[in-house]
Amino acid sequence: MENRKFGYIRGVTGVTGATGVTGVTGATGVTGITGATGVTGVTGATGVTGVTGATGVTGVTGVTGATGVTGTTGVTGATGLTGSTGATGITGPTGLTGATGPAFGTYGTFYRIGTFTLGATGIVPLNASSTVNSTGDFTLNANGTVTVNETGIYTIDYRVQLAPGSSAAFIATRNGVVVAGTGSQGSSAILNGDSTVAVNANLVQLNVGDIIGVQRQISGGTAPVVTVGSTVDGVTSNSSYIRLVRIF
């Protein structure tokens, strides 16, 4: 090659000599500043799901949590069909007897219709019972007395109607003994006059089995026979009666 500027002519380049031995590597230079992060590449396709591993051992049960607030009560369901009636149970033992009922449930009236005569200390011969007497509480005896079948406090009232011209005193008796405070007397001295009555009422304690009667009463001497009862306008009256009503 010719180089006219410098006044010489370049010769042909010679053959390249053999490469020399590589020198010692120099020290590494300081690391340069990290460049900006490049744009994130497109997410690759999801790989195939691996085989599920074996279930691990169940852990210890934790402490039970606090009970939650009770929820609103639901709507009541429809009533179910009534079941069959069960068999009747065995009857229980009989209870204690209750208190005695009202006292006025015990009452009785006993009487005699028509006239009869009565001597001294004679018992008025009652011979009939009211149809509305309480059942089983009294017994009318053949001699005109009445047996009490229930204990209690009774009102006793009696009436004896004397024929005109008769006078007599009467008293209630219990078991043949006069009952204090039950005496009464009637007197009609005029033979053709009005009849008169002996009446009395009192409270008496009576017991089961007591025998009650109405008896003529005298005080010494011999009393004349008296006629009890009368007939007016052809009608014979209820000549005598005794009524007993238990109030306690």
PDB file of C-alpha atoms in Angstrom:
ATOM      1  CA  MET A   1       0.000   0.000   0.000  1.00  0.00           C
ATOM      2  CA  GLU A   2       1.234   3.415  -0.903  1.00  0.00           C
ATOM      3  CA  ASN A   3       1.159   6.340   1.519  1.00  0.00           C
ATOM      4  CA  ARG A   4       2.060   9.433  -0.291  1.00  0.00           C
ATOM      5  CA  LYS A   5       1.501  11.746   2.617  1.00  0.00           C
ATOM      6  CA  PHE A   6       4.404  10.489   4.506  1.00  0.00           C
ATOM      7  CA  GLY A   7       6.454   9.646   1.551  1.00  0.00           C
ATOM      8  CA  TYR A   8       6.570   5.955   1.880  1.00  0.00           C
ATOM      9  CA  ILE A   9       4.991   2.964   0.440  1.00  0.00           C
ATOM     10  CA  ARG A  10       3.399   0.465   2.884  1.00  0.00           C
ATOM     11  CA  GLY A  11       4.336  -3.055   2.276  1.00  0.00           C
ATOM     12  CA  VAL A  12       2.041  -6.110   2.479  1.00  0.00           C
ATOM     13  CA  THR A  13       0.964  -7.043   5.955  1.00  0.00           C
ATOM     14  CA  GLY A  14       2.935  -9.925   7.243  1.00  0.00           C
ATOM     15  CA  VAL A  15       1.581 -13.107   8.656  1.00  0.00           C
ATOM     16  CA  THR A  16       0.032 -12.691  12.117  1.00  0.00           C
ATOM     17  CA  GLY A  17       2.297 -13.971  14.802  1.00  0.00           C
ATOM     18  CA  ALA A  18       1.318 -16.536  17.357  1.00  0.00           C
ATOM     19  CA  THR A  19      -0.957 -15.301  20.231  1.00  0.00           C
ATOM     20  CA  GLY A  20       1.004 -14.458  23.256  1.00  0.00           C
ATOM     21  CA  VAL A  21       0.394 -15.848  26.683  1.00  0.00           C
ATOM     22  CA  THR A  22      -2.708 -14.409  28.352  1.00  0.00           C
ATOM     23  CA  GLY A  23      -1.820 -11.991  31.031  1.00  0.00           C
ATOM     24  CA  VAL A  24      -3.019 -12.080  34.602  1.00  0.00           C
ATOM     25  CA  THR A  25      -6.687 -11.142  34.953  1.00  0.00           C
ATOM     26  CA  GLY A  26      -7.051  -7.763  36.390  1.00  0.00           C
ATOM     27  CA  ALA A  27      -9.021  -7.022  39.510  1.00  0.00           C
ATOM     28  CA  THR A  28     -12.815  -7.032  39.129  1.00  0.00           C
ATOM     29  CA  GLY A  29     -14.173  -3.628  38.744  1.00  0.00           C
ATOM     30  CA  VAL A  30     -16.773  -2.047  40.973  1.00  0.00           C
ATOM     31  CA  THR A  31     -20.283  -3.386  40.318  1.00  0.00           C
ATOM     32  CA  GLY A  32     -22.279  -0.988  38.334  1.00  0.00           C
ATOM     33  CA  ILE A  33     -25.641   0.426  39.385  1.00  0.00           C
ATOM     34  CA  THR A  34     -28.500  -2.114  39.060  1.00  0.00           C
ATOM     35  CA  GLY A  35     -30.614  -1.363  36.090  1.00  0.00           C
ATOM     36  CA  ALA A  36     -34.337  -0.809  36.254  1.00  0.00           C
ATOM     37  CA  THR A  37     -36.527  -3.942  36.667  1.00  0.00           C
ATOM     38  CA  GLY A  38     -37.756  -5.136  33.415  1.00  0.00           C
ATOM     39  CA  VAL A  39     -41.425  -5.601  32.579  1.00  0.00           C
ATOM     40  CA  THR A  40     -42.959  -8.763  34.190  1.00  0.00           C
ATOM     41  CA  GLY A  41     -43.322 -11.467  31.686  1.00  0.00           C
ATOM     42  CA  VAL A  42     -46.580 -13.218  30.915  1.00  0.00           C
ATOM     43  CA  THR A  43     -47.638 -15.743  33.641  1.00  0.00           C
ATOM     44  CA  GLY A  44     -46.950 -19.207  32.501  1.00  0.00           C
ATOM     45  CA  ALA A  45     -49.633 -21.873  32.345  1.00  0.00           C
ATOM     46  CA  THR A  46     -50.637 -23.521  35.694  1.00  0.00           C
ATOM     47  CA  GLY A  47     -48.894 -26.788  36.178  1.00  0.00           C
ATOM     48  CA  VAL A  48     -50.702 -30.055  36.755  1.00  0.00           C
ATOM     49  CA  THR A  49     -51.985 -30.427  40.363  1.00  0.00           C
ATOM     50  CA  GLY A  50     -49.816 -32.762  42.321  1.00  0.00           C
ATOM     51  CA  VAL A  51     -51.085 -35.849  44.137  1.00  0.00           C
ATOM     52  CA  THR A  52     -52.868 -35.026  47.429  1.00  0.00           C
ATOM     53  CA  GLY A  53     -50.730 -35.905  50.376  1.00  0.00           C
ATOM     54  CA  ALA A  54     -51.847 -38.181  53.183  1.00  0.00           C
ATOM     55  CA  THR A  55     -54.194 -36.612  55.809  1.00  0.00           C
ATOM     56  CA  GLY A  56     -52.283 -35.471  58.817  1.00  0.00           C
ATOM     57  CA  VAL A  57     -53.030 -36.486  62.385  1.00  0.00           C
ATOM     58  CA  THR A  58     -56.088 -34.709  63.846  1.00  0.00           C
ATOM     59  CA  GLY A  59     -55.024 -32.021  66.217  1.00  0.00           C
ATOM     60  CA  VAL A  60     -56.226 -31.613  69.802  1.00  0.00           C
ATOM     61  CA  THR A  61     -59.822 -30.257  70.026  1.00  0.00           C
ATOM     62  CA  GLY A  62     -59.799 -26.617  70.879  1.00  0.00           C
ATOM     63  CA  VAL A  63     -61.664 -25.009  73.759  1.00  0.00           C
ATOM     64  CA  THR A  64     -65.429 -24.735  73.137  1.00  0.00           C
ATOM     65  CA  GLY A  65     -66.345 -21.245  72.218  1.00  0.00           C
ATOM     66  CA  ALA A  66     -68.962 -19.166  74.011  1.00  0.00           C
ATOM     67  CA  THR A  67     -72.603 -20.046  73.212  1.00  0.00           C
ATOM     68  CA  GLY A  68     -73.978 -17.795  70.582  1.00  0.00           C
ATOM     69  CA  VAL A  69     -77.116 -15.688  70.943  1.00  0.00           C
ATOM     70  CA  THR A  70     -80.316 -17.762  70.762  1.00  0.00           C
ATOM     71  CA  GLY A  71     -81.965 -17.372  67.456  1.00  0.00           C
ATOM     72  CA  THR A  72     -85.523 -16.253  66.914  1.00  0.00           C
ATOM     73  CA  THR A  73     -88.115 -18.947  67.673  1.00  0.00           C
ATOM     74  CA  GLY A  74     -89.413 -20.486  64.559  1.00  0.00           C
ATOM     75  CA  VAL A  75     -93.060 -20.648  63.571  1.00  0.00           C
ATOM     76  CA  THR A  76     -95.015 -23.283  65.552  1.00  0.00           C
ATOM     77  CA  GLY A  77     -95.667 -26.305  63.496  1.00  0.00           C
ATOM     78  CA  ALA A  78     -99.119 -27.722  62.850  1.00  0.00           C
ATOM     79  CA  THR A  79    -100.626 -29.733  65.728  1.00  0.00           C
ATOM     80  CA  GLY A  80    -100.198 -33.417  65.231  1.00  0.00           C
ATOM     81  CA  LEU A  81    -103.045 -35.913  65.296  1.00  0.00           C
ATOM     82  CA  THR A  82    -104.346 -36.859  68.741  1.00  0.00           C
ATOM     83  CA  GLY A  83    -102.988 -40.179  69.858  1.00  0.00           C
ATOM     84  CA  SER A  84    -105.115 -43.069  70.996  1.00  0.00           C
ATOM     85  CA  THR A  85    -106.396 -42.895  74.562  1.00  0.00           C
ATOM     86  CA  GLY A  86    -104.224 -44.915  76.875  1.00  0.00           C
ATOM     87  CA  ALA A  87    -105.507 -47.647  79.128  1.00  0.00           C
ATOM     88  CA  THR A  88    -107.183 -46.512  82.356  1.00  0.00           C
ATOM     89  CA  GLY A  89    -104.764 -46.600  85.266  1.00  0.00           C
ATOM     90  CA  ILE A  90    -105.285 -48.458  88.495  1.00  0.00           C
ATOM     91  CA  THR A  91    -107.645 -46.690  90.888  1.00  0.00           C
ATOM     92  CA  GLY A  92    -105.707 -44.959  93.649  1.00  0.00           C
ATOM     93  CA  PRO A  93    -106.395 -45.414  97.344  1.00  0.00           C
ATOM     94  CA  THR A  94    -109.454 -43.717  98.784  1.00  0.00           C
ATOM     95  CA  GLY A  95    -108.658 -40.292 100.206  1.00  0.00           C
ATOM     96  CA  LEU A  96    -109.399 -39.105 103.700  1.00  0.00           C
ATOM     97  CA  THR A  97    -113.003 -38.406 104.539  1.00  0.00           C
ATOM     98  CA  GLY A  98    -113.781 -34.752 104.017  1.00  0.00           C
ATOM     99  CA  ALA A  99    -115.226 -32.395 106.566  1.00  0.00           C
ATOM    100  CA  THR A 100    -118.894 -32.813 107.449  1.00  0.00           C
ATOM    101  CA  GLY A 101    -121.085 -30.903 105.044  1.00  0.00           C
ATOM    102  CA  PRO A 102    -123.462 -28.058 105.862  1.00  0.00           C
ATOM    103  CA  ALA A 103    -125.451 -28.695 109.018  1.00  0.00           C
ATOM    104  CA  PHE A 104    -128.770 -27.801 107.444  1.00  0.00           C
ATOM    105  CA  GLY A 105    -128.591 -30.997 105.444  1.00  0.00           C
ATOM    106  CA  THR A 106    -130.023 -32.842 108.486  1.00  0.00           C
ATOM    107  CA  TYR A 107    -133.682 -32.134 109.262  1.00  0.00           C
ATOM    108  CA  GLY A 108    -136.872 -33.958 110.085  1.00  0.00           C
ATOM    109  CA  THR A 109    -140.498 -33.290 111.059  1.00  0.00           C
ATOM    110  CA  PHE A 110    -142.705 -35.909 112.777  1.00  0.00           C
ATOM    111  CA  TYR A 111    -146.401 -35.410 113.523  1.00  0.00           C
ATOM    112  CA  ARG A 112    -149.818 -36.866 114.302  1.00  0.00           C
ATOM    113  CA  ILE A 113    -153.146 -36.016 112.676  1.00  0.00           C
ATOM    114  CA  GLY A 114    -156.411 -36.411 114.536  1.00  0.00           C
ATOM    115  CA  THR A 115    -157.475 -36.311 118.160  1.00  0.00           C
ATOM    116  CA  PHE A 116    -156.274 -38.537 120.975  1.00  0.00           C
ATOM    117  CA  THR A 117    -156.283 -38.544 124.779  1.00  0.00           C
ATOM    118  CA  LEU A 118    -153.221 -38.291 126.938  1.00  0.00           C
ATOM    119  CA  GLY A 119    -152.800 -39.198 130.613  1.00  0.00           C
ATOM    120  CA  ALA A 120    -150.315 -37.853 133.118  1.00  0.00           C
ATOM    121  CA  THR A 121    -146.689 -37.912 131.885  1.00  0.00           C
ATOM    122  CA  GLY A 122    -147.769 -39.527 128.633  1.00  0.00           C
ATOM    123  CA  ILE A 123    -145.603 -39.304 125.483  1.00  0.00           C
ATOM    124  CA  VAL A 124    -147.281 -37.555 122.554  1.00  0.00           C
ATOM    125  CA  PRO A 125    -147.744 -40.509 120.140  1.00  0.00           C
ATOM    126  CA  LEU A 126    -146.344 -39.110 116.898  1.00  0.00           C
ATOM    127  CA  ASN A 127    -146.944 -41.584 114.081  1.00  0.00           C
ATOM    128  CA  ALA A 128    -145.999 -39.959 110.743  1.00  0.00           C
ATOM    129  CA  SER A 129    -142.945 -38.458 109.054  1.00  0.00           C
ATOM    130  CA  SER A 130    -142.624 -35.630 106.572  1.00  0.00           C
ATOM    131  CA  THR A 131    -141.887 -36.829 103.042  1.00  0.00           C
ATOM    132  CA  VAL A 132    -139.005 -34.355 102.711  1.00  0.00           C
ATOM    133  CA  ASN A 133    -137.025 -35.405 105.785  1.00  0.00           C
ATOM    134  CA  SER A 134    -133.286 -35.910 105.173  1.00  0.00           C
ATOM    135  CA  THR A 135    -132.673 -39.577 104.468  1.00  0.00           C
ATOM    136  CA  GLY A 136    -131.401 -41.862 107.231  1.00  0.00           C
ATOM    137  CA  ASP A 137    -130.817 -39.164 109.849  1.00  0.00           C
ATOM    138  CA  PHE A 138    -133.769 -40.044 112.121  1.00  0.00           C
ATOM    139  CA  THR A 139    -135.891 -43.043 113.073  1.00  0.00           C
ATOM    140  CA  LEU A 140    -139.540 -42.702 114.175  1.00  0.00           C
ATOM    141  CA  ASN A 141    -140.200 -45.221 116.937  1.00  0.00           C
ATOM    142  CA  ALA A 142    -143.455 -47.064 117.607  1.00  0.00           C
ATOM    143  CA  ASN A 143    -144.136 -45.146 120.856  1.00  0.00           C
ATOM    144  CA  GLY A 144    -143.952 -41.753 119.101  1.00  0.00           C
ATOM    145  CA  THR A 145    -140.372 -40.848 120.026  1.00  0.00           C
ATOM    146  CA  VAL A 146    -137.614 -40.098 117.482  1.00  0.00           C
ATOM    147  CA  THR A 147    -134.087 -41.567 117.478  1.00  0.00           C
ATOM    148  CA  VAL A 148    -131.290 -39.265 116.269  1.00  0.00           C
ATOM    149  CA  ASN A 149    -128.733 -40.882 113.946  1.00  0.00           C
ATOM    150  CA  GLU A 150    -126.263 -37.981 113.593  1.00  0.00           C
ATOM    151  CA  THR A 151    -124.439 -36.011 116.293  1.00  0.00           C
ATOM    152  CA  GLY A 152    -124.725 -32.210 116.318  1.00  0.00           C
ATOM    153  CA  ILE A 153    -126.390 -29.147 117.750  1.00  0.00           C
ATOM    154  CA  TYR A 154    -130.079 -29.061 116.851  1.00  0.00           C
ATOM    155  CA  THR A 155    -132.988 -26.700 117.081  1.00  0.00           C
ATOM    156  CA  ILE A 156    -135.922 -28.575 118.585  1.00  0.00           C
ATOM    157  CA  ASP A 157    -139.356 -27.067 118.258  1.00  0.00           C
ATOM    158  CA  TYR A 158    -142.693 -28.713 118.968  1.00  0.00           C
ATOM    159  CA  ARG A 159    -146.381 -27.897 118.971  1.00  0.00           C
ATOM    160  CA  VAL A 160    -149.274 -29.614 120.764  1.00  0.00           C
ATOM    161  CA  GLN A 161    -152.823 -28.420 120.048  1.00  0.00           C
ATOM    162  CA  LEU A 162    -155.268 -28.999 122.882  1.00  0.00           C
ATOM    163  CA  ALA A 163    -158.997 -29.507 122.406  1.00  0.00           C
ATOM    164  CA  PRO A 164    -161.340 -26.817 123.741  1.00  0.00           C
ATOM    165  CA  GLY A 165    -161.753 -27.142 127.505  1.00  0.00           C
ATOM    166  CA  SER A 166    -158.324 -28.825 127.969  1.00  0.00           C
ATOM    167  CA  SER A 167    -155.251 -27.519 129.760  1.00  0.00           C
ATOM    168  CA  ALA A 168    -151.846 -29.185 129.981  1.00  0.00           C
ATOM    169  CA  ALA A 169    -148.111 -28.537 130.097  1.00  0.00           C
ATOM    170  CA  PHE A 170    -145.557 -30.232 127.864  1.00  0.00           C
ATOM    171  CA  ILE A 171    -141.765 -30.535 127.657  1.00  0.00           C
ATOM    172  CA  ALA A 172    -139.182 -32.123 125.339  1.00  0.00           C
ATOM    173  CA  THR A 173    -137.311 -35.171 126.632  1.00  0.00           C
ATOM    174  CA  ARG A 174    -134.010 -36.778 125.715  1.00  0.00           C
ATOM    175  CA  ASN A 175    -133.569 -40.406 126.674  1.00  0.00           C
ATOM    176  CA  GLY A 176    -136.492 -40.033 129.088  1.00  0.00           C
ATOM    177  CA  VAL A 177    -135.051 -36.983 130.861  1.00  0.00           C
ATOM    178  CA  VAL A 178    -136.608 -33.543 130.467  1.00  0.00           C
ATOM    179  CA  VAL A 179    -134.579 -31.026 128.482  1.00  0.00           C
ATOM    180  CA  ALA A 180    -134.238 -27.774 130.423  1.00  0.00           C
ATOM    181  CA  GLY A 181    -135.752 -24.730 128.763  1.00  0.00           C
ATOM    182  CA  THR A 182    -138.196 -26.643 126.560  1.00  0.00           C
ATOM    183  CA  GLY A 183    -141.368 -26.516 128.691  1.00  0.00           C
ATOM    184  CA  SER A 184    -144.627 -24.985 127.465  1.00  0.00           C
ATOM    185  CA  GLN A 185    -148.300 -25.038 128.426  1.00  0.00           C
ATOM    186  CA  GLY A 186    -151.657 -24.442 126.844  1.00  0.00           C
ATOM    187  CA  SER A 187    -154.980 -23.763 128.524  1.00  0.00           C
ATOM    188  CA  SER A 188    -158.526 -23.525 127.203  1.00  0.00           C
ATOM    189  CA  ALA A 189    -160.946 -23.607 130.109  1.00  0.00           C
ATOM    190  CA  ILE A 190    -164.067 -23.015 127.991  1.00  0.00           C
ATOM    191  CA  LEU A 191    -165.373 -26.279 126.608  1.00  0.00           C
ATOM    192  CA  ASN A 192    -166.903 -24.732 123.530  1.00  0.00           C
ATOM    193  CA  GLY A 193    -164.237 -22.090 123.112  1.00  0.00           C
ATOM    194  CA  ASP A 194    -161.184 -21.944 120.877  1.00  0.00           C
ATOM    195  CA  SER A 195    -158.487 -24.580 121.094  1.00  0.00           C
ATOM    196  CA  THR A 196    -155.048 -23.644 122.421  1.00  0.00           C
ATOM    197  CA  VAL A 197    -151.517 -24.791 121.697  1.00  0.00           C
ATOM    198  CA  ALA A 198    -148.362 -25.454 123.662  1.00  0.00           C
ATOM    199  CA  VAL A 199    -145.248 -24.523 121.686  1.00  0.00           C
ATOM    200  CA  ASN A 200    -141.504 -24.251 122.383  1.00  0.00           C
ATOM    201  CA  ALA A 201    -138.184 -24.006 120.542  1.00  0.00           C
ATOM    202  CA  ASN A 202    -134.625 -24.351 121.827  1.00  0.00           C
ATOM    203  CA  LEU A 203    -131.054 -25.391 120.948  1.00  0.00           C
ATOM    204  CA  VAL A 204    -129.896 -28.788 122.194  1.00  0.00           C
ATOM    205  CA  GLN A 205    -126.705 -30.852 121.765  1.00  0.00           C
ATOM    206  CA  LEU A 206    -127.727 -34.316 120.537  1.00  0.00           C
ATOM    207  CA  ASN A 207    -125.645 -37.432 119.998  1.00  0.00           C
ATOM    208  CA  VAL A 208    -126.117 -40.496 117.852  1.00  0.00           C
ATOM    209  CA  GLY A 209    -128.673 -42.777 119.528  1.00  0.00           C
ATOM    210  CA  ASP A 210    -130.419 -40.065 121.578  1.00  0.00           C
ATOM    211  CA  ILE A 211    -134.191 -40.587 121.776  1.00  0.00           C
ATOM    212  CA  ILE A 212    -136.272 -37.402 121.603  1.00  0.00           C
ATOM    213  CA  GLY A 213    -139.929 -37.059 122.536  1.00  0.00           C
ATOM    214  CA  VAL A 214    -142.631 -34.605 123.636  1.00  0.00           C
ATOM    215  CA  GLN A 215    -144.096 -35.518 127.005  1.00  0.00           C
ATOM    216  CA  ARG A 216    -146.918 -34.206 129.171  1.00  0.00           C
ATOM    217  CA  GLN A 217    -145.549 -32.625 132.338  1.00  0.00           C
ATOM    218  CA  ILE A 218    -147.212 -32.391 135.775  1.00  0.00           C
ATOM    219  CA  SER A 219    -146.079 -31.218 139.193  1.00  0.00           C
ATOM    220  CA  GLY A 220    -147.556 -33.426 141.897  1.00  0.00           C
ATOM    221  CA  GLY A 221    -151.081 -34.785 142.252  1.00  0.00           C
ATOM    222  CA  THR A 222    -153.115 -36.605 139.660  1.00  0.00           C
ATOM    223  CA  ALA A 223    -153.621 -34.844 136.371  1.00  0.00           C
ATOM    224  CA  PRO A 224    -156.808 -35.444 134.419  1.00  0.00           C
ATOM    225  CA  VAL A 225    -156.740 -36.993 130.985  1.00  0.00           C
ATOM    226  CA  VAL A 226    -156.612 -34.338 128.270  1.00  0.00           C
ATOM    227  CA  THR A 227    -157.736 -34.395 124.663  1.00  0.00           C
ATOM    228  CA  VAL A 228    -155.217 -33.370 122.020  1.00  0.00           C
ATOM    229  CA  GLY A 229    -156.395 -32.197 118.623  1.00  0.00           C
ATOM    230  CA  SER A 230    -159.654 -30.798 117.320  1.00  0.00           C
ATOM    231  CA  THR A 231    -161.949 -30.869 114.338  1.00  0.00           C
ATOM    232  CA  VAL A 232    -163.143 -27.650 112.718  1.00  0.00           C
ATOM    233  CA  ASP A 233    -165.699 -27.613 109.900  1.00  0.00           C
ATOM    234  CA  GLY A 234    -165.251 -31.321 109.564  1.00  0.00           C
ATOM    235  CA  VAL A 235    -161.481 -31.012 109.088  1.00  0.00           C
ATOM    236  CA  THR A 236    -159.182 -32.711 111.586  1.00  0.00           C
ATOM    237  CA  SER A 237    -156.020 -30.692 112.135  1.00  0.00           C
ATOM    238  CA  ASN A 238    -152.404 -31.703 112.569  1.00  0.00           C
ATOM    239  CA  SER A 239    -152.718 -32.045 116.335  1.00  0.00           C
ATOM    240  CA  SER A 240    -149.006 -32.190 117.250  1.00  0.00           C
ATOM    241  CA  TYR A 241    -145.527 -32.298 115.803  1.00  0.00           C
ATOM    242  CA  ILE A 242    -141.809 -32.085 116.625  1.00  0.00           C
ATOM    243  CA  ARG A 243    -139.177 -30.689 114.250  1.00  0.00           C
ATOM    244  CA  LEU A 244    -135.406 -31.205 114.512  1.00  0.00           C
ATOM    245  CA  VAL A 245    -132.821 -29.322 112.406  1.00  0.00           C
ATOM    246  CA  ARG A 246    -129.067 -29.701 112.872  1.00  0.00           C
ATOM    247  CA  ILE A 247    -127.331 -26.316 112.662  1.00  0.00           C
ATOM    248  CA  PHE A 248    -123.776 -27.333 113.650  1.00  0.00           C
TER     249      PHE A 248
END
